[in-house]
DNA sequence: CTGAAAGCGCTAACAT
DNA sequence: ATGTTAGCGCTTTCAG
């Protein structure tokens, strides 16, 4: 039976405002009344209607989280971390997986507005074309706090890994190990900073950037990496190392190499990015750049909540860059070239 | 600016009821009025308030989905599939990851009720103790449609893979390949049917079930599998094959074997369960039982929606069992024993 | 076909 | 300290 505050009031012999008061701990209510009302609430198993409450308070206590793909380990973990951080602070997270479809992206953004999310954490942008910009603008205009994982959205606070530095470290790791022809597989679906870092590292070390060794693919999945490597090979250019925009791309590329009889790391050294769980399970264990997912999630939430407690006019735009860490394993051939054992 | 139906009515020179009518396509409204109202809505960028609407209609168009762990590939994919299926039918999915904590499980269940979810898809039960039962009962009592992935909740419809058959097939695959001492790692976190299937297969083929070869662990993760295998080894009993309750457990167990210098499949053949994406990436590629995740998700959604359209009294309890499929790869040593190439 | 009015269940002034 | 009343933004009778 769906109880309402009215029935509680009647049963307890008080007015509905009094019930509302004990419910919210507002104003002063006599100890005695409080107890009586509490007892009735308990007895009637009354639960205030969240929707009605929401309508008045204009606060859904819900945050929209938009990620490109839940079935991608990286996003699944990120979602979990964010949901936890939000839950501990009394918020519910509405996780939306766009499956990299701009239409869905736009639709979910719209839904966030329609359903009056208190805030939105947008992690899908690398893939978004101008369509999503509209959705994001609508959210900003409505004064709904918005934070992102992408540093390229004007006027939106973000938390990001230090990809430039991370990539630099990764590529320098290869250079130091003696590799000279380092290819890159990335694309719009992974942070553009990674491509820049790759170029920067080469240039800093006096290498010429060979555009033929750079392969931009559409997605960020295993299949994209696989395809990217095939395209790379069909170009006929030789390479002895490969840096990939994320771990999944690296897995796909390595798979494609295996199929072609190319050994990793003996023939080609490979470094990925993200350090998803599978990276250490993979064979060869993947050398990769670890992103501090828990920290990123936590900071994202803090940023959003801070924004939530500030009037739209005085909100500041923050860009928080978190350090990344190179995790050296087998795929980069460290053991081969330096005789050192790959760790972790 | 937050527009309301009132301002639209004023601007269009009609009553709010008329606006409401064109909004919902209810009743008959003159072509002319419709157009005028539509124009104003467009001009004012009016969007009806979902919350207010929800309060009246008593329908949130939101379904709660409770899974044990989003960062587990299996659940991430299942969540994605379900969210998609629901989205296409006009529902939003509130995905909740309990992280295998009974408290969170209970809290999320309560939240589903409080937030007036139209229905709940519960996928967390294998781990739930009696606590979650209370939450589930509350949901049932409230008349909220509920479906599950667990066949062991009385009075709740469910969709499950045919684990008994799947397991049977998997174990028989090992038996036929000539393995005689087959161990099992599973536990409360994976469907109990898998343990039964294991026992059944052994018995059917005239093998004695050696309780010492059965290792029940608490969780369903890589770490649990790793620990399970160590426990198995410390028992001192010999085994030449291992069947694991899921793929992650298998990965963990294989890792532990590697560390102990045991080769897979040469020394011990391994079969997992689920066929998560990593299973084919793993080395050795994992022989496993594939669950039809997309089908399960789709059926779950259909079952729920059917229930949604039926008054509580006439709802029927259905148990839908979907076939599973053995995917033979390298880890079970098929190539070794039969000279056949492991496929896919 | 359209408008007026009555709520949905709750909170928040405003009274007492 | 507690009751009364006015909405929140919308849908839905019930009258024209």
Short mmCIF file of N, CA and C in Angstrom, two decimals, chain A residues 50-181:
data_model
loop_
_atom_site.label_atom_id
_atom_site.label_comp_id
_atom_site.label_asym_id
_atom_site.label_seq_id
_atom_site.Cartn_x
_atom_site.Cartn_y
_atom_site.Cartn_z
N UNK A 50 9.82 10.36 -3.37
CA UNK A 50 11.00 11.07 -3.86
C UNK A 50 10.65 12.05 -4.98
N UNK A 51 9.73 11.63 -5.82
CA UNK A 51 9.38 12.47 -6.96
C UNK A 51 8.71 13.77 -6.51
N UNK A 52 7.77 13.65 -5.62
CA UNK A 52 7.07 14.84 -5.14
C UNK A 52 8.07 15.78 -4.48
N UNK A 53 8.92 15.21 -3.70
CA UNK A 53 9.94 15.98 -3.01
C UNK A 53 10.84 16.69 -4.02
N UNK A 54 11.24 15.94 -5.01
CA UNK A 54 12.10 16.50 -6.05
C UNK A 54 11.47 17.71 -6.73
N UNK A 55 10.19 17.59 -6.95
CA UNK A 55 9.52 18.65 -7.67
C UNK A 55 9.63 19.98 -6.91
N UNK A 56 9.48 19.91 -5.61
CA UNK A 56 9.54 21.12 -4.82
C UNK A 56 10.98 21.61 -4.65
N UNK A 57 11.83 20.70 -4.28
CA UNK A 57 13.21 21.09 -3.96
C UNK A 57 14.02 21.42 -5.22
N UNK A 58 13.51 21.02 -6.34
CA UNK A 58 14.25 21.28 -7.57
C UNK A 58 15.65 20.71 -7.51
N UNK A 59 15.71 19.49 -7.03
CA UNK A 59 17.00 18.83 -6.88
C UNK A 59 16.73 17.34 -6.97
N UNK A 60 17.26 16.71 -7.98
CA UNK A 60 16.99 15.28 -8.17
C UNK A 60 17.99 14.41 -7.44
N UNK A 61 19.07 15.02 -6.96
CA UNK A 61 20.16 14.26 -6.34
C UNK A 61 20.67 13.18 -7.28
N UNK A 62 20.63 13.47 -8.54
CA UNK A 62 21.07 12.52 -9.54
C UNK A 62 22.04 13.21 -10.50
N UNK A 63 23.09 12.51 -10.81
CA UNK A 63 24.09 13.05 -11.72
C UNK A 63 24.15 12.18 -12.97
N UNK A 64 24.12 12.81 -14.11
CA UNK A 64 24.23 12.04 -15.35
C UNK A 64 25.70 11.79 -15.69
N UNK A 65 26.01 10.57 -16.04
CA UNK A 65 27.40 10.25 -16.42
C UNK A 65 27.36 9.66 -17.82
N UNK A 66 28.01 10.33 -18.73
CA UNK A 66 27.97 9.85 -20.11
C UNK A 66 29.33 9.33 -20.54
N UNK A 67 29.37 8.06 -20.85
CA UNK A 67 30.63 7.43 -21.27
C UNK A 67 30.45 6.80 -22.65
N UNK A 68 31.55 6.66 -23.38
CA UNK A 68 31.43 6.13 -24.74
C UNK A 68 31.05 4.66 -24.82
N UNK A 69 31.51 3.87 -23.88
CA UNK A 69 31.22 2.45 -24.00
C UNK A 69 31.49 1.71 -22.70
N UNK A 70 30.43 1.20 -22.16
CA UNK A 70 30.54 0.52 -20.87
C UNK A 70 31.29 -0.79 -20.99
N UNK A 71 31.19 -1.41 -22.13
CA UNK A 71 31.85 -2.70 -22.29
C UNK A 71 33.34 -2.54 -22.55
N UNK A 72 33.81 -1.33 -22.41
CA UNK A 72 35.24 -1.07 -22.50
C UNK A 72 35.73 -0.96 -21.06
N UNK A 73 36.65 -1.82 -20.71
CA UNK A 73 37.15 -1.91 -19.34
C UNK A 73 37.44 -0.56 -18.69
N UNK A 74 38.07 0.27 -19.46
CA UNK A 74 38.47 1.57 -18.94
C UNK A 74 37.25 2.36 -18.45
N UNK A 75 36.23 2.42 -19.27
CA UNK A 75 35.04 3.18 -18.92
C UNK A 75 34.22 2.50 -17.85
N UNK A 76 34.23 1.20 -17.86
CA UNK A 76 33.49 0.47 -16.84
C UNK A 76 34.08 0.80 -15.47
N UNK A 77 35.38 0.76 -15.40
CA UNK A 77 36.03 1.05 -14.12
C UNK A 77 35.81 2.50 -13.72
N UNK A 78 35.96 3.38 -14.68
CA UNK A 78 35.74 4.81 -14.40
C UNK A 78 34.33 5.03 -13.89
N UNK A 79 33.37 4.39 -14.52
CA UNK A 79 31.97 4.55 -14.11
C UNK A 79 31.77 4.06 -12.69
N UNK A 80 32.38 2.94 -12.40
CA UNK A 80 32.23 2.37 -11.08
C UNK A 80 32.79 3.31 -10.02
N UNK A 81 33.96 3.82 -10.30
CA UNK A 81 34.62 4.73 -9.37
C UNK A 81 33.78 5.99 -9.13
N UNK A 82 33.28 6.54 -10.21
CA UNK A 82 32.48 7.76 -10.09
C UNK A 82 31.17 7.49 -9.37
N UNK A 83 30.54 6.39 -9.70
CA UNK A 83 29.29 6.06 -9.04
C UNK A 83 29.49 5.93 -7.53
N UNK A 84 30.57 5.30 -7.15
CA UNK A 84 30.87 5.13 -5.74
C UNK A 84 31.09 6.46 -5.04
N UNK A 85 31.91 7.28 -5.65
CA UNK A 85 32.23 8.57 -5.05
C UNK A 85 30.96 9.41 -4.88
N UNK A 86 30.10 9.33 -5.86
CA UNK A 86 28.87 10.10 -5.82
C UNK A 86 27.89 9.52 -4.79
N UNK A 87 27.83 8.23 -4.76
CA UNK A 87 26.92 7.55 -3.83
C UNK A 87 27.25 7.90 -2.39
N UNK A 88 28.53 7.91 -2.09
CA UNK A 88 28.95 8.24 -0.73
C UNK A 88 28.53 9.66 -0.34
N UNK A 89 28.32 10.48 -1.33
CA UNK A 89 27.93 11.85 -1.04
C UNK A 89 26.44 12.07 -1.22
N UNK A 90 25.71 10.98 -1.30
CA UNK A 90 24.26 11.11 -1.38
C UNK A 90 23.68 11.28 -2.77
N UNK A 91 24.49 11.06 -3.78
CA UNK A 91 23.97 11.21 -5.14
C UNK A 91 23.85 9.87 -5.84
N UNK A 92 22.89 9.80 -6.71
CA UNK A 92 22.71 8.62 -7.54
C UNK A 92 23.28 8.97 -8.92
N UNK A 93 23.88 7.99 -9.55
CA UNK A 93 24.49 8.24 -10.85
C UNK A 93 23.71 7.54 -11.95
N UNK A 94 23.38 8.28 -12.96
CA UNK A 94 22.70 7.70 -14.10
C UNK A 94 23.74 7.49 -15.19
N UNK A 95 24.22 6.27 -15.28
CA UNK A 95 25.28 5.96 -16.23
C UNK A 95 24.72 5.72 -17.62
N UNK A 96 25.22 6.43 -18.60
CA UNK A 96 24.73 6.27 -19.96
C UNK A 96 25.87 5.91 -20.90
N UNK A 97 25.70 4.80 -21.58
CA UNK A 97 26.73 4.35 -22.52
C UNK A 97 26.28 4.68 -23.94
N UNK A 98 27.02 5.54 -24.61
CA UNK A 98 26.57 6.01 -25.93
C UNK A 98 26.97 5.09 -27.06
N UNK A 99 27.81 4.11 -26.75
CA UNK A 99 28.24 3.19 -27.79
C UNK A 99 28.90 3.93 -28.96
N UNK A 100 29.49 5.05 -28.65
CA UNK A 100 30.18 5.86 -29.66
C UNK A 100 29.28 6.38 -30.78
N UNK A 101 28.00 6.36 -30.54
CA UNK A 101 27.09 6.89 -31.54
C UNK A 101 26.72 8.32 -31.21
N UNK A 102 27.06 9.25 -32.07
CA UNK A 102 26.77 10.65 -31.82
C UNK A 102 25.29 10.90 -31.52
N UNK A 103 24.42 10.17 -32.19
CA UNK A 103 23.00 10.35 -31.96
C UNK A 103 22.61 10.03 -30.53
N UNK A 104 23.15 8.93 -30.06
CA UNK A 104 22.82 8.52 -28.71
C UNK A 104 23.41 9.51 -27.72
N UNK A 105 24.58 9.94 -28.04
CA UNK A 105 25.26 10.93 -27.21
C UNK A 105 24.34 12.13 -27.01
N UNK A 106 23.87 12.63 -28.12
CA UNK A 106 22.99 13.78 -28.11
C UNK A 106 21.69 13.48 -27.35
N UNK A 107 21.16 12.31 -27.60
CA UNK A 107 19.91 11.94 -26.95
C UNK A 107 20.07 11.85 -25.43
N UNK A 108 21.18 11.29 -25.00
CA UNK A 108 21.41 11.16 -23.56
C UNK A 108 21.63 12.52 -22.91
N UNK A 109 22.30 13.36 -23.62
CA UNK A 109 22.54 14.71 -23.12
C UNK A 109 21.19 15.41 -22.93
N UNK A 110 20.36 15.24 -23.91
CA UNK A 110 19.04 15.86 -23.85
C UNK A 110 18.25 15.28 -22.67
N UNK A 111 18.37 13.99 -22.53
CA UNK A 111 17.67 13.31 -21.45
C UNK A 111 18.13 13.85 -20.09
N UNK A 112 19.39 14.12 -19.97
CA UNK A 112 19.92 14.65 -18.71
C UNK A 112 19.24 15.97 -18.36
N UNK A 113 18.98 16.73 -19.36
CA UNK A 113 18.36 18.04 -19.15
C UNK A 113 16.88 17.84 -18.80
N UNK A 114 16.24 17.02 -19.59
CA UNK A 114 14.83 16.78 -19.41
C UNK A 114 14.54 16.19 -18.03
N UNK A 115 15.40 15.29 -17.62
CA UNK A 115 15.18 14.65 -16.33
C UNK A 115 15.78 15.44 -15.18
N UNK A 116 16.20 16.63 -15.49
CA UNK A 116 16.68 17.53 -14.45
C UNK A 116 17.82 16.97 -13.61
N UNK A 117 18.81 16.43 -14.27
CA UNK A 117 19.98 15.98 -13.53
C UNK A 117 20.58 17.19 -12.80
N UNK A 118 21.09 16.96 -11.61
CA UNK A 118 21.71 18.07 -10.87
C UNK A 118 23.03 18.47 -11.51
N UNK A 119 23.64 17.53 -12.19
CA UNK A 119 24.92 17.81 -12.82
C UNK A 119 25.22 16.74 -13.85
N UNK A 120 26.21 17.00 -14.68
CA UNK A 120 26.55 16.02 -15.70
C UNK A 120 28.07 15.85 -15.79
N UNK A 121 28.48 14.61 -15.85
CA UNK A 121 29.89 14.32 -16.06
C UNK A 121 29.99 13.73 -17.46
N UNK A 122 30.66 14.45 -18.30
CA UNK A 122 30.69 14.07 -19.71
C UNK A 122 32.04 13.49 -20.09
N UNK A 123 32.04 12.23 -20.47
CA UNK A 123 33.30 11.56 -20.77
C UNK A 123 33.34 11.06 -22.20
N UNK A 124 32.47 11.59 -23.02
CA UNK A 124 32.31 10.99 -24.32
C UNK A 124 32.88 11.85 -25.43
N UNK A 125 33.23 13.05 -25.11
CA UNK A 125 33.55 14.06 -26.11
C UNK A 125 34.59 13.75 -27.17
N UNK A 126 35.62 12.98 -26.87
CA UNK A 126 36.61 12.82 -27.91
C UNK A 126 35.99 12.41 -29.23
N UNK A 127 34.87 11.74 -29.14
CA UNK A 127 34.25 11.20 -30.33
C UNK A 127 33.19 12.11 -30.88
N UNK A 128 32.79 13.05 -30.05
CA UNK A 128 31.65 13.83 -30.45
C UNK A 128 32.01 14.82 -31.52
N UNK A 129 31.16 14.90 -32.48
CA UNK A 129 31.32 15.92 -33.50
C UNK A 129 30.55 17.12 -33.01
N UNK A 130 30.23 18.01 -33.89
CA UNK A 130 29.50 19.21 -33.52
C UNK A 130 28.13 18.93 -32.92
N UNK A 131 27.54 17.79 -33.23
CA UNK A 131 26.21 17.48 -32.68
C UNK A 131 26.22 17.61 -31.17
N UNK A 132 27.15 16.91 -30.56
CA UNK A 132 27.18 16.89 -29.11
C UNK A 132 27.42 18.28 -28.56
N UNK A 133 28.08 19.12 -29.33
CA UNK A 133 28.31 20.47 -28.85
C UNK A 133 26.98 21.14 -28.50
N UNK A 134 25.99 20.93 -29.32
CA UNK A 134 24.68 21.51 -29.05
C UNK A 134 24.14 21.03 -27.72
N UNK A 135 24.20 19.75 -27.52
CA UNK A 135 23.71 19.19 -26.28
C UNK A 135 24.45 19.79 -25.09
N UNK A 136 25.75 19.89 -25.22
CA UNK A 136 26.55 20.44 -24.13
C UNK A 136 26.20 21.91 -23.89
N UNK A 137 26.02 22.63 -24.96
CA UNK A 137 25.67 24.03 -24.82
C UNK A 137 24.34 24.18 -24.08
N UNK A 138 23.40 23.35 -24.46
CA UNK A 138 22.09 23.41 -23.81
C UNK A 138 22.24 23.20 -22.31
N UNK A 139 23.08 22.27 -21.96
CA UNK A 139 23.30 22.00 -20.54
C UNK A 139 23.94 23.18 -19.84
N UNK A 140 24.92 23.75 -20.48
CA UNK A 140 25.57 24.92 -19.88
C UNK A 140 24.59 26.06 -19.74
N UNK A 141 23.84 26.29 -20.78
CA UNK A 141 22.86 27.39 -20.75
C UNK A 141 21.85 27.22 -19.64
N UNK A 142 21.47 25.97 -19.41
CA UNK A 142 20.48 25.71 -18.37
C UNK A 142 21.09 25.89 -16.98
N UNK A 143 22.39 26.14 -16.95
CA UNK A 143 23.04 26.34 -15.66
C UNK A 143 23.30 25.05 -14.91
N UNK A 144 23.24 23.93 -15.62
CA UNK A 144 23.52 22.65 -14.97
C UNK A 144 25.02 22.42 -14.92
N UNK A 145 25.56 22.20 -13.73
CA UNK A 145 27.00 21.97 -13.59
C UNK A 145 27.46 20.85 -14.51
N UNK A 146 28.59 21.08 -15.13
CA UNK A 146 29.09 20.13 -16.11
C UNK A 146 30.60 20.02 -15.97
N UNK A 147 31.09 18.80 -15.89
CA UNK A 147 32.54 18.61 -15.91
C UNK A 147 32.83 17.52 -16.93
N UNK A 148 34.06 17.51 -17.37
CA UNK A 148 34.38 16.61 -18.47
C UNK A 148 35.73 15.95 -18.31
N UNK A 149 35.95 14.98 -19.15
CA UNK A 149 37.23 14.31 -19.15
C UNK A 149 38.03 14.80 -20.34
N UNK A 150 37.44 15.72 -21.05
CA UNK A 150 38.08 16.20 -22.26
C UNK A 150 38.44 17.67 -22.09
N UNK A 151 39.69 17.99 -22.32
CA UNK A 151 40.14 19.36 -22.08
C UNK A 151 39.76 20.31 -23.20
N UNK A 152 39.13 19.80 -24.23
CA UNK A 152 38.90 20.63 -25.40
C UNK A 152 37.51 21.22 -25.53
N UNK A 153 36.79 21.21 -24.42
CA UNK A 153 35.47 21.82 -24.48
C UNK A 153 35.56 23.16 -23.77
N UNK A 154 35.38 24.20 -24.50
CA UNK A 154 35.54 25.54 -23.95
C UNK A 154 34.59 25.80 -22.81
N UNK A 155 35.10 26.38 -21.76
CA UNK A 155 34.24 26.77 -20.66
C UNK A 155 33.78 25.65 -19.76
N UNK A 156 34.36 24.47 -19.91
CA UNK A 156 33.96 23.35 -19.08
C UNK A 156 35.17 22.84 -18.29
N UNK A 157 34.99 22.73 -16.98
CA UNK A 157 36.07 22.21 -16.15
C UNK A 157 36.35 20.76 -16.51
N UNK A 158 37.57 20.36 -16.33
CA UNK A 158 37.89 18.98 -16.65
C UNK A 158 39.01 18.42 -15.79
N UNK A 159 39.06 17.12 -15.74
CA UNK A 159 40.15 16.43 -15.06
C UNK A 159 40.72 15.48 -16.09
N UNK A 160 41.98 15.55 -16.30
CA UNK A 160 42.59 14.67 -17.30
C UNK A 160 43.93 14.14 -16.82
N UNK A 161 44.29 13.02 -17.40
CA UNK A 161 45.62 12.50 -17.13
C UNK A 161 46.60 13.40 -17.89
N UNK A 162 47.81 13.42 -17.47
CA UNK A 162 48.80 14.24 -18.17
C UNK A 162 49.29 13.45 -19.39
N UNK A 163 48.50 13.51 -20.44
CA UNK A 163 48.78 12.67 -21.60
C UNK A 163 50.03 13.08 -22.35
N UNK A 164 50.29 14.36 -22.36
CA UNK A 164 51.47 14.82 -23.07
C UNK A 164 52.71 14.23 -22.39
N UNK A 165 52.72 14.37 -21.10
CA UNK A 165 53.86 13.84 -20.35
C UNK A 165 53.88 12.31 -20.41
N UNK A 166 52.72 11.71 -20.29
CA UNK A 166 52.64 10.26 -20.30
C UNK A 166 53.17 9.69 -21.61
N UNK A 167 52.75 10.31 -22.67
CA UNK A 167 53.16 9.84 -23.99
C UNK A 167 54.65 10.06 -24.19
N UNK A 168 55.08 11.21 -23.76
CA UNK A 168 56.49 11.56 -23.87
C UNK A 168 57.33 10.48 -23.19
N UNK A 169 56.96 10.18 -21.98
CA UNK A 169 57.69 9.17 -21.22
C UNK A 169 57.69 7.83 -21.94
N UNK A 170 56.53 7.48 -22.47
CA UNK A 170 56.40 6.20 -23.14
C UNK A 170 57.30 6.13 -24.37
N UNK A 171 57.25 7.17 -25.18
CA UNK A 171 58.02 7.15 -26.41
C UNK A 171 59.53 7.26 -26.12
N UNK A 172 59.84 8.03 -25.11
CA UNK A 172 61.26 8.13 -24.74
C UNK A 172 61.78 6.79 -24.23
N UNK A 173 60.91 6.08 -23.59
CA UNK A 173 61.27 4.74 -23.12
C UNK A 173 61.70 3.89 -24.33
N UNK A 174 60.94 4.01 -25.39
CA UNK A 174 61.27 3.25 -26.60
C UNK A 174 62.57 3.76 -27.23
N UNK A 175 62.67 5.07 -27.29
CA UNK A 175 63.86 5.66 -27.91
C UNK A 175 65.12 5.26 -27.15
N UNK A 176 65.02 5.34 -25.84
CA UNK A 176 66.18 4.99 -25.03
C UNK A 176 66.56 3.52 -25.21
N UNK A 177 65.53 2.71 -25.47
CA UNK A 177 65.81 1.28 -25.65
C UNK A 177 66.41 1.03 -27.03
N UNK A 178 66.54 2.10 -27.81
CA UNK A 178 67.22 1.94 -29.09
C UNK A 178 66.33 1.84 -30.31
N UNK A 179 65.04 1.97 -30.13
CA UNK A 179 64.16 1.87 -31.29
C UNK A 179 64.19 3.19 -32.07
N UNK A 180 64.17 3.08 -33.37
CA UNK A 180 64.32 4.28 -34.17
C UNK A 180 63.10 4.56 -35.05
N UNK A 181 62.44 3.50 -35.47
CA UNK A 181 61.28 3.68 -36.34
C UNK A 181 60.03 3.36 -35.52
#
